């Protein structure tokens, strides 16, 4: 079923966008962590959220969850791998390799303050990949590396080990439970991806390991990789006051669109984008899906 | 519909061909390729008589993929008079692709 609006991200911007779109009677699919964003949950004390002189991130997150419940919105706990502008609708590729469809999309994925690994951006598509299930088959019989930041990277390393000659794994994630014995785990160190026209080696600490591909598996990827064709300004998505991007029907809100990185500002922008997307969908004049 | 070609047709009609040709290097198991297919079908219809739009299955034609160092699917190779002039990696919205084709048509 094609929903009216897909919201990507479960921080204040995404939640606020989803709630406001529901209030405008739009069908909404909300994708992200069911425990909400870590940036919120891990905040020890918030003192500038209107109505709460002092509240912990965890308590504010609980309030947000109650609000979602009241609005009958359930979080779909899947990672959105990529969003495709199909012309008159959007297709979202999910981490279980299925596709979902939406008339409009609101991006609220936050900003990745970690930054790229040296060589990552230059060699993207030239051996650097963000999707093991997508590109594993290109490296049959070759040696590859996985730089893993999350639980999904363990599964991806296992999957690759079934297809390629050898998998090296750089763990930026603590829990390696379930990692296949076939995967060669490296000592974490200063990491860089080396190569001129294509990936030739992975540098970890003092060692250089010759590999044909490096799979970087983390939660947040750069927005212009998440949505091919999306216009960005540095690490942020370029938007107007309505949260509109250069792609018709695609909106963005929260830390992703710029500073200050504040919960209140994100929630406000989520509201603006939620209403702008609702208006966009209403103007499409499509037969209404029952909600 | 985008015309499917073999390696032989690729050598004869793209590398030895004239004019502007876009070749989608795709694989059956690739999700983004499935999303790109309808976009390219539209472009095929729109550019009929102006540019050739072909697709080639890299699993069946690995020598073509390795000759052009295709490291991700989909990759679109853009040729003018048999010479590779641009390499577009990954899915792209229709307008981004037509801009690249138009740039070669002038």
Coordinates of C-alpha atoms in Angstrom, one line a residue:
Chain A
X1 CA 0.0 0.0 0.0
X2 CA 1.3 3.5 -0.8
X3 CA 1.1 5.8 2.2
X4 CA 0.6 9.6 1.9
X5 CA 3.8 10.5 3.8
X6 CA 6.8 8.5 4.9
X7 CA 8.8 10.0 7.7
X8 CA 12.4 8.9 8.1
X9 CA 13.9 9.3 11.6
X10 CA 12.6 9.1 15.1
X11 CA 14.0 12.2 16.7
X12 CA 11.9 15.2 17.7
X13 CA 11.7 16.4 14.1
X14 CA 10.4 13.1 12.7
X15 CA 8.0 12.5 15.5
X16 CA 6.6 16.0 15.3
X17 CA 6.3 15.7 11.5
X18 CA 4.4 12.4 11.8
X19 CA 2.0 13.6 14.5
X20 CA 1.1 16.8 12.6
X21 CA 0.6 14.9 9.3
X22 CA -1.7 12.5 11.1
X23 CA -3.7 15.4 12.5
X24 CA -4.2 16.5 8.9
X25 CA -5.7 13.1 8.3
X26 CA -2.8 11.8 6.2
X27 CA -1.6 8.2 6.2
X28 CA 1.9 8.1 7.7
X29 CA 4.7 5.5 7.9
X30 CA 7.3 6.4 10.5
X31 CA 10.7 4.6 10.1
X32 CA 13.5 4.6 12.7
X33 CA 14.5 3.2 16.1
X34 CA 11.6 2.2 18.3
X35 CA 13.6 3.5 21.2
X36 CA 13.8 6.9 19.6
X37 CA 17.1 8.6 18.7
X38 CA 20.1 8.1 21.0
X39 CA 20.9 11.8 20.8
X40 CA 17.7 12.4 22.8
X41 CA 17.6 9.4 25.1
X42 CA 21.2 9.9 26.3
X43 CA 20.8 13.6 27.2
X44 CA 21.3 13.8 31.0
X45 CA 19.3 17.0 31.4
X46 CA 17.4 19.3 29.1
X47 CA 16.6 22.8 30.4
X48 CA 15.3 24.7 27.4
X49 CA 12.4 22.6 26.1
X50 CA 9.3 24.8 26.6
X51 CA 7.1 23.6 29.4
X52 CA 9.9 21.6 31.1
X53 CA 12.3 23.7 33.3
X54 CA 14.4 20.5 33.7
X55 CA 13.8 17.1 32.2
X56 CA 16.0 14.2 31.4
X57 CA 16.3 13.0 27.8
X58 CA 14.8 9.6 28.8
X59 CA 11.8 11.3 30.4
X60 CA 11.2 13.5 27.4
X61 CA 11.5 10.5 25.2
X62 CA 8.8 8.7 27.3
X63 CA 6.5 11.7 26.8
X64 CA 7.2 11.6 23.1
X65 CA 6.3 7.9 23.0
X66 CA 3.0 8.6 24.9
X67 CA 2.2 11.3 22.3
X68 CA 2.8 8.9 19.4
X69 CA 0.5 6.3 21.1
X70 CA -2.2 8.9 21.6
X71 CA -1.9 9.7 17.9
X72 CA -2.1 6.0 17.0
X73 CA 1.3 6.1 15.3
X74 CA 3.5 3.0 15.4
X75 CA 7.2 3.2 14.6
X76 CA 8.4 0.8 11.9
X77 CA 11.8 -0.3 13.2
X78 CA 13.5 -0.6 9.9
X79 CA 16.5 1.4 8.5
X80 CA 15.8 3.2 5.3
X81 CA 18.7 2.3 3.0
X82 CA 17.8 4.6 0.1
X83 CA 15.0 6.8 -1.1
X84 CA 14.3 6.9 -4.9
X85 CA 12.5 9.8 -6.6
X86 CA 10.4 7.8 -9.1
X87 CA 8.9 10.9 -10.7
X88 CA 5.4 11.0 -9.3
X89 CA 6.1 9.0 -6.1
X90 CA 8.9 7.8 -3.8
X91 CA 10.2 4.3 -3.3
X92 CA 12.0 3.5 0.0
X93 CA 14.4 0.6 0.1
X94 CA 14.3 -0.9 3.6
X95 CA 17.0 -2.8 5.5
X96 CA 15.1 -6.1 4.9
X97 CA 15.5 -5.5 1.2
X98 CA 11.8 -4.8 0.7
X99 CA 10.4 -1.6 -0.9
X100 CA 7.8 0.8 0.5
X101 CA 6.0 3.5 -1.4
X102 CA 4.9 7.0 -0.4
X103 CA 3.5 10.1 -2.2
X104 CA 5.8 12.3 -0.1
X105 CA 8.8 11.9 2.2
X106 CA 10.0 13.8 5.1
X107 CA 13.7 13.3 6.0
X108 CA 14.6 13.8 9.7
X109 CA 17.6 11.6 10.0
X110 CA 19.8 14.0 12.0
X111 CA 23.3 14.9 11.2
X112 CA 26.2 12.6 11.3
X113 CA 28.8 14.4 13.4
X114 CA 31.3 11.6 13.0
X115 CA 32.2 12.5 9.5
X116 CA 33.5 10.3 6.7
X117 CA 36.5 8.0 6.8
X118 CA 39.4 9.3 4.7
X119 CA 38.9 8.0 1.2
X120 CA 35.2 7.1 1.7
X121 CA 33.6 9.9 -0.3
X122 CA 36.2 9.9 -3.1
X123 CA 36.0 6.1 -3.6
X124 CA 32.2 5.7 -3.2
X125 CA 30.9 3.6 -6.1
X126 CA 34.5 2.7 -6.9
X127 CA 34.8 -0.1 -4.3
X128 CA 33.3 1.8 -1.3
X129 CA 29.7 0.6 -0.7
X130 CA 27.1 1.2 1.9
X131 CA 25.0 -1.9 1.1
X132 CA 26.4 -5.4 1.4
X133 CA 23.3 -7.2 0.1
X134 CA 23.4 -4.9 -3.0
X135 CA 27.0 -5.2 -4.0
X136 CA 28.3 -8.5 -2.5
X137 CA 28.0 -10.4 -5.8
X138 CA 30.3 -8.0 -7.5
X139 CA 33.2 -9.2 -5.4
X140 CA 33.0 -13.0 -5.8
X141 CA 36.4 -14.5 -5.2
X142 CA 37.9 -11.3 -3.9
X143 CA 39.0 -10.0 -0.5
X144 CA 36.9 -7.2 1.1
X145 CA 36.6 -5.3 4.3
X146 CA 33.7 -4.2 6.5
X147 CA 33.9 -1.2 8.7
X148 CA 31.0 -1.9 11.1
X149 CA 29.3 0.6 13.4
X150 CA 26.1 -1.3 14.3
X151 CA 24.4 -4.7 14.7
X152 CA 23.5 -4.8 11.1
X153 CA 27.2 -4.7 10.2
X154 CA 27.6 -8.2 11.8
X155 CA 24.9 -9.7 9.6
X156 CA 26.5 -8.0 6.6
X157 CA 29.9 -9.3 7.3
X158 CA 28.4 -12.8 7.7
X159 CA 26.6 -12.5 4.4
X160 CA 29.7 -11.3 2.6
X161 CA 31.7 -14.2 4.0
X162 CA 29.4 -16.6 2.2
X163 CA 30.0 -14.9 -1.1
X164 CA 33.6 -13.4 -1.3
X165 CA 37.0 -15.0 -0.7
X166 CA 37.7 -13.3 2.6
X167 CA 36.2 -10.7 4.8
X168 CA 38.2 -8.4 7.2
X169 CA 36.2 -6.7 9.8
X170 CA 37.0 -3.4 11.6
X171 CA 34.8 -3.3 14.7
X172 CA 33.5 0.2 15.8
X173 CA 30.7 -1.7 17.5
X174 CA 31.2 -3.4 20.8
X175 CA 29.0 -6.5 20.6
X176 CA 30.5 -9.0 18.1
X177 CA 28.2 -11.8 19.2
X178 CA 27.0 -13.9 16.2
X179 CA 29.9 -12.9 14.0
X180 CA 30.8 -15.8 11.7
X181 CA 34.2 -17.5 12.4
X182 CA 35.0 -17.1 8.8
X183 CA 35.3 -13.3 9.3
X184 CA 38.7 -12.0 10.2
X185 CA 38.4 -9.4 12.9
X186 CA 41.1 -6.6 12.9
X187 CA 42.3 -4.5 15.8
X188 CA 40.5 -1.2 15.8
X189 CA 42.9 1.6 14.8
X190 CA 43.2 4.8 12.7
X191 CA 41.3 3.8 9.5
X192 CA 41.6 5.0 5.9
X193 CA 40.5 3.7 2.6
X194 CA 43.3 3.8 0.0
X195 CA 43.2 3.7 -3.8
X196 CA 43.5 6.0 -6.8
X197 CA 40.7 5.1 -9.3
X198 CA 39.3 2.3 -7.2
X199 CA 39.7 0.8 -3.8
X200 CA 43.1 -0.9 -3.4
X201 CA 43.7 -1.3 0.3
X202 CA 42.4 -0.6 3.8
X203 CA 44.7 1.0 6.2
X204 CA 44.1 0.1 9.9
X205 CA 46.7 1.5 12.3
X206 CA 50.1 0.7 10.8
X207 CA 48.8 -2.1 8.6
X208 CA 47.7 -1.9 4.9
X209 CA 45.4 -4.8 3.9
X210 CA 44.9 -5.2 0.1
X211 CA 41.1 -5.4 -0.6
X212 CA 38.9 -4.8 -3.6
X213 CA 36.0 -3.3 -1.7
X214 CA 35.2 -1.6 1.6
X215 CA 31.7 -1.8 3.0
X216 CA 30.9 1.0 5.5
X217 CA 27.9 0.0 7.6
X218 CA 26.6 2.7 9.9
X219 CA 23.2 4.1 10.8
X220 CA 23.4 7.5 9.1
X221 CA 24.7 8.0 5.6
X222 CA 25.2 11.4 3.9
X223 CA 21.8 12.7 2.8
X224 CA 22.7 12.9 -0.9
X225 CA 23.6 9.2 -0.8
X226 CA 20.4 8.4 1.0
X227 CA 18.4 10.3 -1.7
X228 CA 20.2 10.4 -5.0
X229 CA 19.8 13.8 -6.7
X230 CA 19.2 15.6 -3.4
X231 CA 20.7 19.1 -3.2
X232 CA 22.9 19.6 -0.1
X233 CA 24.9 22.4 1.5
X234 CA 27.9 20.9 3.2
X235 CA 26.6 18.2 5.6
X236 CA 23.0 19.7 5.5
X237 CA 20.1 19.4 3.2
X238 CA 19.2 22.6 1.3
X239 CA 15.6 23.6 2.2
X240 CA 13.4 26.6 2.2
X241 CA 11.3 27.9 5.1
X242 CA 8.7 25.2 4.4
X243 CA 11.3 22.4 4.6
X244 CA 11.0 21.9 0.8
X245 CA 14.1 20.4 -0.9
X246 CA 15.0 20.5 -4.6
X247 CA 12.9 17.3 -5.2
X248 CA 9.2 18.0 -5.4
X249 CA 7.4 16.2 -2.5
X250 CA 10.5 15.6 -0.5
X251 CA 10.9 17.6 2.7
X252 CA 13.5 17.7 5.4
X253 CA 13.6 18.9 9.1
X254 CA 15.7 18.9 12.2
X255 CA 19.5 18.8 12.6
X256 CA 19.7 17.5 9.1
X257 CA 18.9 21.0 7.7
X258 CA 21.2 23.0 9.9
X259 CA 22.1 24.5 13.2
X260 CA 21.3 25.1 16.0
X261 CA 21.1 21.4 16.9
X262 CA 18.3 21.8 19.5
X263 CA 15.3 19.6 20.3
X264 CA 12.8 22.5 20.2
X265 CA 14.0 23.8 16.9
X266 CA 13.8 20.2 15.5
X267 CA 10.2 19.7 16.8
X268 CA 9.2 23.0 15.3
X269 CA 10.7 22.2 11.9
X270 CA 9.0 18.8 12.0
X271 CA 5.7 20.5 12.4
X272 CA 6.4 22.9 9.4
X273 CA 7.5 20.0 7.2
X274 CA 4.6 17.8 8.3
X275 CA 2.1 20.5 7.3
X276 CA 3.9 21.3 4.1
X277 CA 4.0 17.7 3.1
X278 CA 0.3 17.3 3.9
X279 CA -0.6 20.2 1.7
X280 CA 1.6 18.8 -1.1
X281 CA -0.3 15.4 -0.8
X282 CA -3.7 17.1 -0.7
X283 CA -2.9 19.0 -4.0
X284 CA -2.0 15.8 -5.8
X285 CA -5.8 15.0 -5.8
X286 CA -5.2 11.3 -5.7
X287 CA -8.0 9.0 -4.4
X288 CA -7.6 9.0 -0.7
X289 CA -6.3 5.9 0.9
X290 CA -8.4 4.9 3.9
X291 CA -6.7 5.6 7.2
Chain B
X1 CA 11.0 -0.1 -23.1
X2 CA 14.7 0.0 -22.7
X3 CA 16.3 -2.4 -25.2
X4 CA 18.3 -5.2 -23.7
X5 CA 21.6 -5.9 -25.5
X6 CA 24.3 -8.6 -25.4
X7 CA 28.1 -8.1 -25.2
X8 CA 28.3 -8.6 -29.0
X9 CA 25.7 -5.9 -29.6
X10 CA 27.5 -3.7 -27.1
X11 CA 30.8 -4.0 -29.1
X12 CA 29.1 -3.5 -32.5
X13 CA 26.5 -0.9 -31.7
X14 CA 27.9 1.1 -28.7
X15 CA 31.7 1.0 -29.0
X16 CA 31.5 1.1 -32.9
X17 CA 28.4 3.2 -32.9
X18 CA 27.6 6.8 -33.6
X19 CA 25.7 9.4 -31.6
X20 CA 24.8 9.4 -27.9
X21 CA 24.2 6.1 -26.1
X22 CA 23.4 5.4 -22.5
X23 CA 24.0 1.8 -21.2
X24 CA 22.5 0.7 -17.9
X25 CA 24.8 -2.0 -16.4
X26 CA 22.3 -3.8 -14.1
X27 CA 21.9 -7.1 -12.2
X28 CA 18.7 -9.0 -11.5
X29 CA 19.4 -9.2 -7.7
X30 CA 19.9 -5.4 -7.3
X31 CA 17.1 -3.4 -5.7
X32 CA 18.1 0.0 -7.0
X33 CA 18.3 -1.4 -10.5
X34 CA 14.6 -2.4 -10.3
X35 CA 13.7 1.2 -9.4
X36 CA 15.9 2.6 -12.2
X37 CA 14.2 0.4 -14.8
X38 CA 10.9 2.3 -15.1
X39 CA 12.8 5.6 -15.1
X40 CA 14.9 4.5 -18.0
X41 CA 11.9 3.2 -19.9
X42 CA 10.4 6.7 -19.8
X43 CA 13.7 8.2 -21.0
X44 CA 13.9 5.6 -23.8
X45 CA 10.5 6.7 -25.1
X46 CA 11.3 10.4 -24.6
X47 CA 14.7 10.2 -26.5
X48 CA 13.6 7.9 -29.3
X49 CA 15.4 9.0 -32.4
X50 CA 17.8 11.3 -30.4
X51 CA 19.8 9.0 -28.2
X52 CA 20.0 5.2 -27.7
X53 CA 19.1 3.8 -24.3
X54 CA 20.3 0.2 -23.7
X55 CA 20.6 -2.1 -20.7
X56 CA 23.0 -5.0 -20.2
X57 CA 22.9 -7.7 -17.6
X58 CA 26.4 -7.7 -15.9
X59 CA 26.1 -11.3 -14.7
X60 CA 25.7 -12.5 -18.3
X61 CA 28.3 -10.1 -19.7
X62 CA 31.0 -9.8 -17.1
X63 CA 33.7 -9.0 -19.6
X64 CA 31.9 -5.7 -20.5
X65 CA 31.5 -4.9 -16.8
X66 CA 35.2 -5.5 -16.0
X67 CA 36.4 -3.6 -19.1
X68 CA 34.6 -0.5 -17.8
X69 CA 35.4 -1.1 -14.2
X70 CA 31.9 -1.3 -13.0
X71 CA 32.1 -1.6 -9.2
X72 CA 28.5 -0.9 -8.2
X73 CA 25.1 -1.6 -9.8
X74 CA 23.4 0.1 -11.3
X75 CA 26.1 2.0 -13.2
X76 CA 25.1 3.9 -16.3
X77 CA 27.8 4.4 -19.0
X78 CA 27.3 7.3 -21.3
X79 CA 29.0 7.1 -24.8
X80 CA 29.4 9.6 -27.6
X81 CA 30.5 8.2 -30.9
X82 CA 31.8 5.1 -29.2
X83 CA 33.8 7.0 -26.6
X84 CA 33.0 6.7 -22.9
X85 CA 32.2 10.3 -21.8
X86 CA 30.5 9.9 -18.4
X87 CA 29.9 7.2 -15.8
X88 CA 26.8 7.6 -13.6
X89 CA 27.0 5.4 -10.5
X90 CA 23.8 4.4 -8.6
X91 CA 20.2 5.3 -9.0
X92 CA 19.4 8.9 -10.2
X93 CA 16.2 10.7 -10.7
X94 CA 15.0 11.1 -14.3
X95 CA 16.0 14.8 -14.5
X96 CA 19.6 14.2 -13.4
X97 CA 20.0 11.5 -16.1
X98 CA 18.4 13.6 -18.9
X99 CA 20.7 16.5 -18.0
X100 CA 23.7 14.3 -18.6
X101 CA 22.3 13.0 -21.9
X102 CA 21.4 16.6 -23.0
X103 CA 24.9 17.8 -22.3
X104 CA 26.2 15.3 -24.9
X105 CA 23.5 16.1 -27.5
X106 CA 24.5 19.7 -28.1

